[in-house]
Coordinates of C-alpha atoms in Angstrom, one line a residue:
M27 CA -3.1 2.1 -93.0
N28 CA -0.3 4.6 -93.1
R29 CA 1.1 4.9 -96.9
R30 CA -1.5 3.4 -99.1
T31 CA -5.2 2.2 -99.1
L32 CA -6.2 -1.2 -100.1
L33 CA -8.1 -0.8 -103.6
G34 CA -11.0 -1.8 -104.9
G35 CA -13.8 -4.1 -103.6
L36 CA -13.6 -7.6 -102.0
F37 CA -14.1 -10.8 -103.8
A38 CA -17.6 -12.4 -103.1
A39 CA -17.9 -16.1 -103.8
A40 CA -21.4 -17.8 -103.5
S41 CA -19.5 -20.9 -102.1
V42 CA -15.8 -21.8 -101.1
P43 CA -14.8 -25.6 -101.0
A44 CA -13.4 -26.6 -97.7
L45 CA -9.9 -27.3 -97.3
T46 CA -8.2 -30.0 -95.5
A47 CA -4.6 -29.9 -94.9
C48 CA -2.5 -32.7 -95.5
A49 CA 0.6 -33.7 -93.1
G50 CA 2.8 -31.4 -94.9
G51 CA 0.5 -28.3 -94.2
I52 CA -0.4 -28.0 -97.8
T53 CA -3.8 -28.2 -99.0
S54 CA -3.0 -30.6 -102.0
L55 CA 0.5 -31.9 -103.5
D56 CA -0.6 -30.6 -107.1
G57 CA -1.0 -27.2 -106.2
E58 CA -4.3 -26.9 -106.5
G59 CA -5.6 -24.7 -103.4
A60 CA -8.3 -22.0 -102.1
G61 CA -8.6 -19.1 -104.7
T62 CA -10.5 -16.2 -105.7
G63 CA -10.0 -17.4 -109.4
G64 CA -9.8 -20.4 -110.9
G65 CA -7.9 -21.6 -114.3
G66 CA -7.0 -19.1 -117.3
G67 CA -3.8 -17.7 -116.0
S68 CA -0.6 -18.0 -117.8
S69 CA 3.3 -17.9 -116.8
K70 CA 4.3 -18.0 -120.2
S71 CA 5.4 -14.4 -120.4
G72 CA 7.4 -14.7 -117.3
V73 CA 6.3 -14.2 -113.4
T74 CA 7.5 -11.0 -111.3
I75 CA 7.9 -11.7 -107.6
G76 CA 8.1 -9.1 -105.1
T77 CA 8.9 -9.1 -101.4
A78 CA 8.6 -7.4 -98.4
N79 CA 11.1 -5.5 -96.6
F80 CA 12.7 -7.8 -94.5
T81 CA 15.3 -10.7 -94.5
E82 CA 12.8 -13.6 -94.6
N83 CA 10.5 -12.5 -97.2
Q84 CA 13.3 -12.0 -99.6
V85 CA 14.6 -15.4 -98.8
L86 CA 11.2 -16.7 -99.8
G87 CA 11.0 -15.0 -102.7
Y88 CA 14.1 -16.1 -104.1
L89 CA 13.0 -19.5 -103.2
Y90 CA 9.8 -19.1 -105.2
A91 CA 12.2 -17.9 -108.1
A92 CA 14.1 -21.0 -108.0
V93 CA 11.5 -23.6 -108.0
L94 CA 9.6 -21.5 -110.8
E95 CA 12.8 -21.5 -112.9
A96 CA 13.2 -24.9 -112.1
A97 CA 9.6 -25.4 -113.9
G98 CA 10.6 -23.8 -117.1
V99 CA 9.5 -20.2 -116.0
K100 CA 11.2 -17.0 -116.7
V101 CA 11.5 -14.9 -113.6
K102 CA 12.4 -11.3 -112.3
V103 CA 12.6 -10.7 -108.3
R104 CA 12.0 -7.3 -107.0
P105 CA 12.9 -7.3 -103.4
N106 CA 12.7 -5.4 -100.5
L107 CA 9.5 -3.3 -102.1
G108 CA 8.3 -2.6 -98.3
T109 CA 4.9 -3.2 -96.6
R110 CA 1.4 -4.7 -97.7
E111 CA 0.6 -1.1 -97.7
I112 CA 2.8 -0.9 -101.2
L113 CA 2.7 -4.7 -102.2
I114 CA -1.1 -5.4 -102.2
P115 CA -1.5 -2.2 -104.8
A116 CA 1.6 -3.2 -106.6
L117 CA 0.4 -6.7 -106.9
R118 CA -3.2 -5.7 -108.3
G119 CA -1.5 -2.9 -110.6
G120 CA 0.5 -5.5 -112.4
D121 CA 4.1 -4.3 -111.1
I122 CA 4.5 -7.6 -109.7
D123 CA 2.4 -11.1 -110.1
L124 CA 3.5 -13.1 -106.8
L125 CA 4.7 -12.4 -103.5
P126 CA 5.4 -14.3 -100.2
E127 CA 2.5 -14.1 -97.5
Y128 CA 1.4 -15.2 -94.2
Q129 CA -2.0 -16.4 -93.6
G130 CA -3.1 -14.8 -90.3
A131 CA -1.2 -11.2 -91.1
L132 CA -2.9 -11.0 -94.7
L133 CA -6.2 -11.9 -93.4
H134 CA -6.1 -9.3 -90.7
Y135 CA -5.0 -6.7 -92.9
L136 CA -8.0 -7.6 -95.4
D137 CA -10.5 -8.0 -92.4
P138 CA -9.3 -6.5 -89.1
K139 CA -12.6 -8.5 -87.5
A140 CA -11.8 -11.8 -88.8
T141 CA -12.0 -14.4 -86.5
A142 CA -10.7 -17.6 -88.2
T143 CA -7.4 -19.0 -86.7
E144 CA -7.3 -22.2 -87.8
E145 CA -5.1 -22.8 -91.2
G146 CA -7.8 -24.4 -93.1
A147 CA -10.8 -21.8 -92.1
M148 CA -8.1 -19.0 -92.7
Q149 CA -7.3 -19.9 -96.1
N150 CA -11.2 -20.0 -97.0
A151 CA -11.8 -17.0 -95.2
L152 CA -9.0 -15.2 -97.3
A153 CA -10.4 -16.8 -100.6
V154 CA -13.7 -14.5 -99.5
A155 CA -11.6 -11.5 -98.4
L156 CA -9.0 -11.1 -101.2
P157 CA -9.7 -8.2 -103.5
A158 CA -10.8 -9.6 -107.0
G159 CA -7.9 -10.9 -109.4
L160 CA -5.7 -12.1 -106.9
Q161 CA -5.6 -15.5 -104.8
V162 CA -4.1 -17.7 -102.3
L163 CA -2.3 -21.1 -103.2
P164 CA -1.8 -23.8 -100.7
Y165 CA 0.2 -22.7 -97.8
G166 CA 3.4 -24.6 -96.8
M167 CA 4.6 -26.2 -93.6
A168 CA 6.9 -23.3 -92.6
E169 CA 5.3 -21.0 -89.8
D170 CA 6.5 -17.5 -88.9
S171 CA 4.4 -15.5 -86.6
D172 CA 4.6 -12.1 -84.7
A173 CA 6.1 -12.2 -81.2
F174 CA 6.3 -9.2 -78.5
V175 CA 9.4 -9.8 -77.1
V176 CA 11.0 -8.5 -73.9
T177 CA 14.6 -9.1 -72.2
R178 CA 15.3 -11.3 -69.5
E179 CA 16.0 -8.6 -67.4
T180 CA 12.7 -6.5 -68.2
A181 CA 10.9 -9.6 -67.9
R182 CA 12.0 -10.0 -64.1
K183 CA 11.7 -6.3 -63.4
Y184 CA 8.0 -6.2 -64.3
G185 CA 6.9 -9.7 -63.8
L186 CA 5.9 -10.1 -67.5
T187 CA 5.2 -13.6 -69.0
S188 CA 2.3 -12.7 -71.2
L189 CA 1.0 -10.1 -73.3
A190 CA -1.9 -9.8 -70.4
D191 CA 0.9 -8.7 -68.0
L192 CA 1.8 -5.8 -70.0
R193 CA -1.5 -4.0 -68.6
K194 CA 0.1 -3.8 -65.2
Q195 CA 2.5 -1.4 -66.5
N196 CA 0.2 1.0 -68.5
G197 CA 2.0 4.0 -69.6
K198 CA 5.3 3.3 -68.5
L199 CA 6.8 1.0 -71.4
V200 CA 8.0 1.8 -74.6
I201 CA 7.1 -0.7 -77.5
G202 CA 9.4 -0.7 -80.9
A203 CA 8.4 -1.8 -84.1
A204 CA 7.8 -1.4 -87.7
P205 CA 6.0 1.9 -88.4
E206 CA 2.7 -0.1 -89.7
V207 CA 2.5 -1.9 -86.5
K208 CA 1.1 0.9 -84.8
K209 CA -2.1 0.6 -86.8
R210 CA -2.4 -2.8 -87.3
Q211 CA -4.8 -5.2 -85.1
V212 CA -1.7 -7.5 -84.5
G213 CA 0.2 -4.8 -83.2
V214 CA -0.7 -1.5 -81.1
V215 CA -4.4 -1.7 -81.8
G216 CA -5.2 -5.2 -80.8
L217 CA -2.9 -4.9 -77.7
K218 CA -5.1 -2.2 -76.4
D219 CA -8.3 -3.8 -78.2
V220 CA -7.8 -7.4 -76.8
Y221 CA -5.4 -6.8 -73.6
G222 CA -6.4 -3.5 -72.5
V223 CA -2.7 -2.5 -73.2
E224 CA -1.3 1.4 -73.6
F225 CA 2.4 2.1 -74.0
K226 CA 4.1 5.2 -72.8
E227 CA 5.3 5.6 -76.4
F228 CA 5.7 3.6 -79.6
K229 CA 9.2 3.9 -81.7
S230 CA 9.0 3.5 -85.4
L231 CA 11.9 1.2 -86.3
D232 CA 11.8 -1.8 -88.6
S233 CA 10.8 -5.2 -89.1
S234 CA 12.5 -7.8 -86.5
G235 CA 15.6 -5.8 -87.8
P236 CA 18.9 -4.3 -86.5
L237 CA 17.0 -1.2 -85.6
V238 CA 14.4 -2.7 -83.4
K239 CA 16.9 -5.4 -81.7
G240 CA 19.7 -2.7 -81.1
A241 CA 16.8 -0.6 -79.2
L242 CA 15.9 -3.8 -77.5
K243 CA 19.3 -4.4 -76.4
K244 CA 20.0 -1.0 -75.5
G245 CA 17.2 -0.6 -73.4
D246 CA 15.5 2.2 -75.7
V247 CA 12.7 0.2 -76.0
D248 CA 11.3 -2.1 -73.5
V249 CA 9.0 -4.3 -75.7
A250 CA 9.9 -5.5 -79.4
N251 CA 7.9 -6.7 -82.2
L252 CA 10.0 -9.6 -83.8
F253 CA 9.2 -12.8 -85.8
T254 CA 9.5 -16.0 -84.1
T255 CA 11.8 -17.5 -87.0
D256 CA 14.5 -14.7 -85.8
T257 CA 17.5 -16.5 -84.2
D258 CA 18.3 -13.6 -82.1
I259 CA 15.6 -14.3 -79.8
Q260 CA 17.2 -17.5 -78.7
A261 CA 20.8 -16.2 -78.8
N262 CA 20.0 -13.3 -76.7
D263 CA 17.9 -15.0 -74.2
W264 CA 15.3 -12.8 -74.7
V265 CA 11.3 -13.7 -73.5
V266 CA 8.8 -14.1 -76.1
L267 CA 5.3 -13.0 -74.1
T268 CA 2.8 -15.7 -74.4
D269 CA -0.9 -15.0 -75.8
P270 CA -3.5 -16.4 -74.2
K271 CA -6.2 -14.6 -75.6
N272 CA -4.4 -15.6 -79.1
L273 CA -4.3 -12.2 -80.8
V274 CA -1.7 -13.6 -83.0
P275 CA -3.2 -15.7 -85.8
G276 CA -1.2 -18.5 -87.3
Q277 CA 1.1 -17.6 -89.6
H278 CA 1.6 -20.2 -92.3
V279 CA 3.9 -19.0 -95.4
V280 CA 1.2 -18.9 -98.3
P281 CA 1.8 -17.8 -101.9
L282 CA -0.4 -14.9 -102.9
I283 CA -0.6 -14.4 -106.6
A284 CA -2.5 -12.6 -109.5
D285 CA -5.2 -14.8 -111.2
R286 CA -3.4 -13.8 -114.5
K287 CA -0.2 -15.8 -113.7
A288 CA -1.6 -18.6 -111.5
D289 CA -1.3 -21.5 -114.0
S290 CA -0.9 -25.5 -113.2
T291 CA 3.2 -25.1 -113.6
V292 CA 3.2 -22.4 -110.9
R293 CA 1.0 -24.0 -108.7
K294 CA 2.6 -27.2 -108.8
A295 CA 6.5 -25.5 -108.4
L296 CA 5.3 -23.7 -105.4
A297 CA 3.2 -26.4 -104.0
R298 CA 6.4 -28.8 -104.1
L299 CA 8.6 -26.0 -102.4
G300 CA 5.8 -25.5 -99.4
N301 CA 5.7 -29.3 -99.0
V302 CA 9.4 -29.4 -98.3
L303 CA 10.1 -26.0 -96.4
T304 CA 10.0 -26.1 -92.6
T305 CA 10.1 -23.6 -90.0
A306 CA 13.3 -24.9 -88.6
Q307 CA 14.8 -24.7 -92.0
L308 CA 13.5 -21.1 -92.6
T309 CA 14.8 -20.3 -89.2
E310 CA 18.3 -21.5 -90.4
L311 CA 18.1 -19.6 -93.7
N312 CA 17.1 -16.4 -91.9
R313 CA 20.5 -17.3 -89.8
Q314 CA 22.8 -17.5 -92.6
V315 CA 21.6 -14.0 -94.3
D316 CA 21.4 -12.0 -90.8
K317 CA 24.4 -13.7 -89.0
D318 CA 26.7 -15.2 -91.6
K319 CA 26.2 -12.2 -94.2
K320 CA 25.3 -14.3 -97.0
D321 CA 23.4 -13.0 -100.0
P322 CA 19.4 -13.8 -99.7
E323 CA 19.7 -15.2 -102.9
D324 CA 22.8 -17.5 -102.7
V325 CA 21.1 -18.9 -99.6
A326 CA 17.9 -19.3 -101.6
N327 CA 19.5 -21.3 -104.6
A328 CA 21.7 -23.4 -102.1
Y329 CA 18.8 -24.8 -100.2
A330 CA 16.7 -25.4 -103.5
T331 CA 19.4 -27.2 -104.9
Q332 CA 20.4 -29.5 -101.8
H333 CA 16.7 -30.2 -101.6
G334 CA 16.0 -31.2 -104.9
L335 CA 13.9 -28.2 -106.0
S336 CA 16.2 -26.7 -108.6

């Protein structure tokens, strides 16, 4: 990890209760889910929400804020803080209390050798892998996975339909992504380990943002790491390379919270959101921010009001 190392030891559990997902995608409607700690937390003094440095995570952070405020919790949002290398230590250290996460990406960050791919199995694996003092709450319906994308022209030129096809062009193609993707399993490391892919160059850009998408449009990169909820993929007729060996795990949105704040009020409020927000709706919220240039907080608040969450 290139900016900060993960602190401390991992939580060890004698037994982790099996989880079953309901039709809505979360483990229960009352907010009780797998975690590294039980009760004892309190949100009475307020909850500080942190977010990563990309649009969707900021929208999710403000959605968390909207439902928590509606439940009577005093909330502060600290958006655009950076990557997990910054966020996880901040969460453990008390600078923030809660952040929106993604099941598979978080699991692979904590345990690069993790093999779980099914939602319930990943939830159990996270409960074991998380550092002491942190827990994941029930995951929601909405999902956003990493995608490796090429232009239609590049796909035709090199015969690319899957990640496996990239190996045929070893040493020829340039990949663009956020800096941390160079060292992550769901990134350059995994593409080499799982598919035998080697790139000519890695260009450090941003997370499914204007830099990496601009570079893909201009031809400065041949392959871009984007998010599946990014509306520019369809708008530009870009090709998402398939993943036959399942390098990219499932990525349901999941709240990551410090035990100190995980009381029943917080659990229930976030569970309500998780059981309402869909992938299609999240994609639309992203579009409103990225394309319509609306403020993430305004977009989140409007959604919460429209769906009776605030």
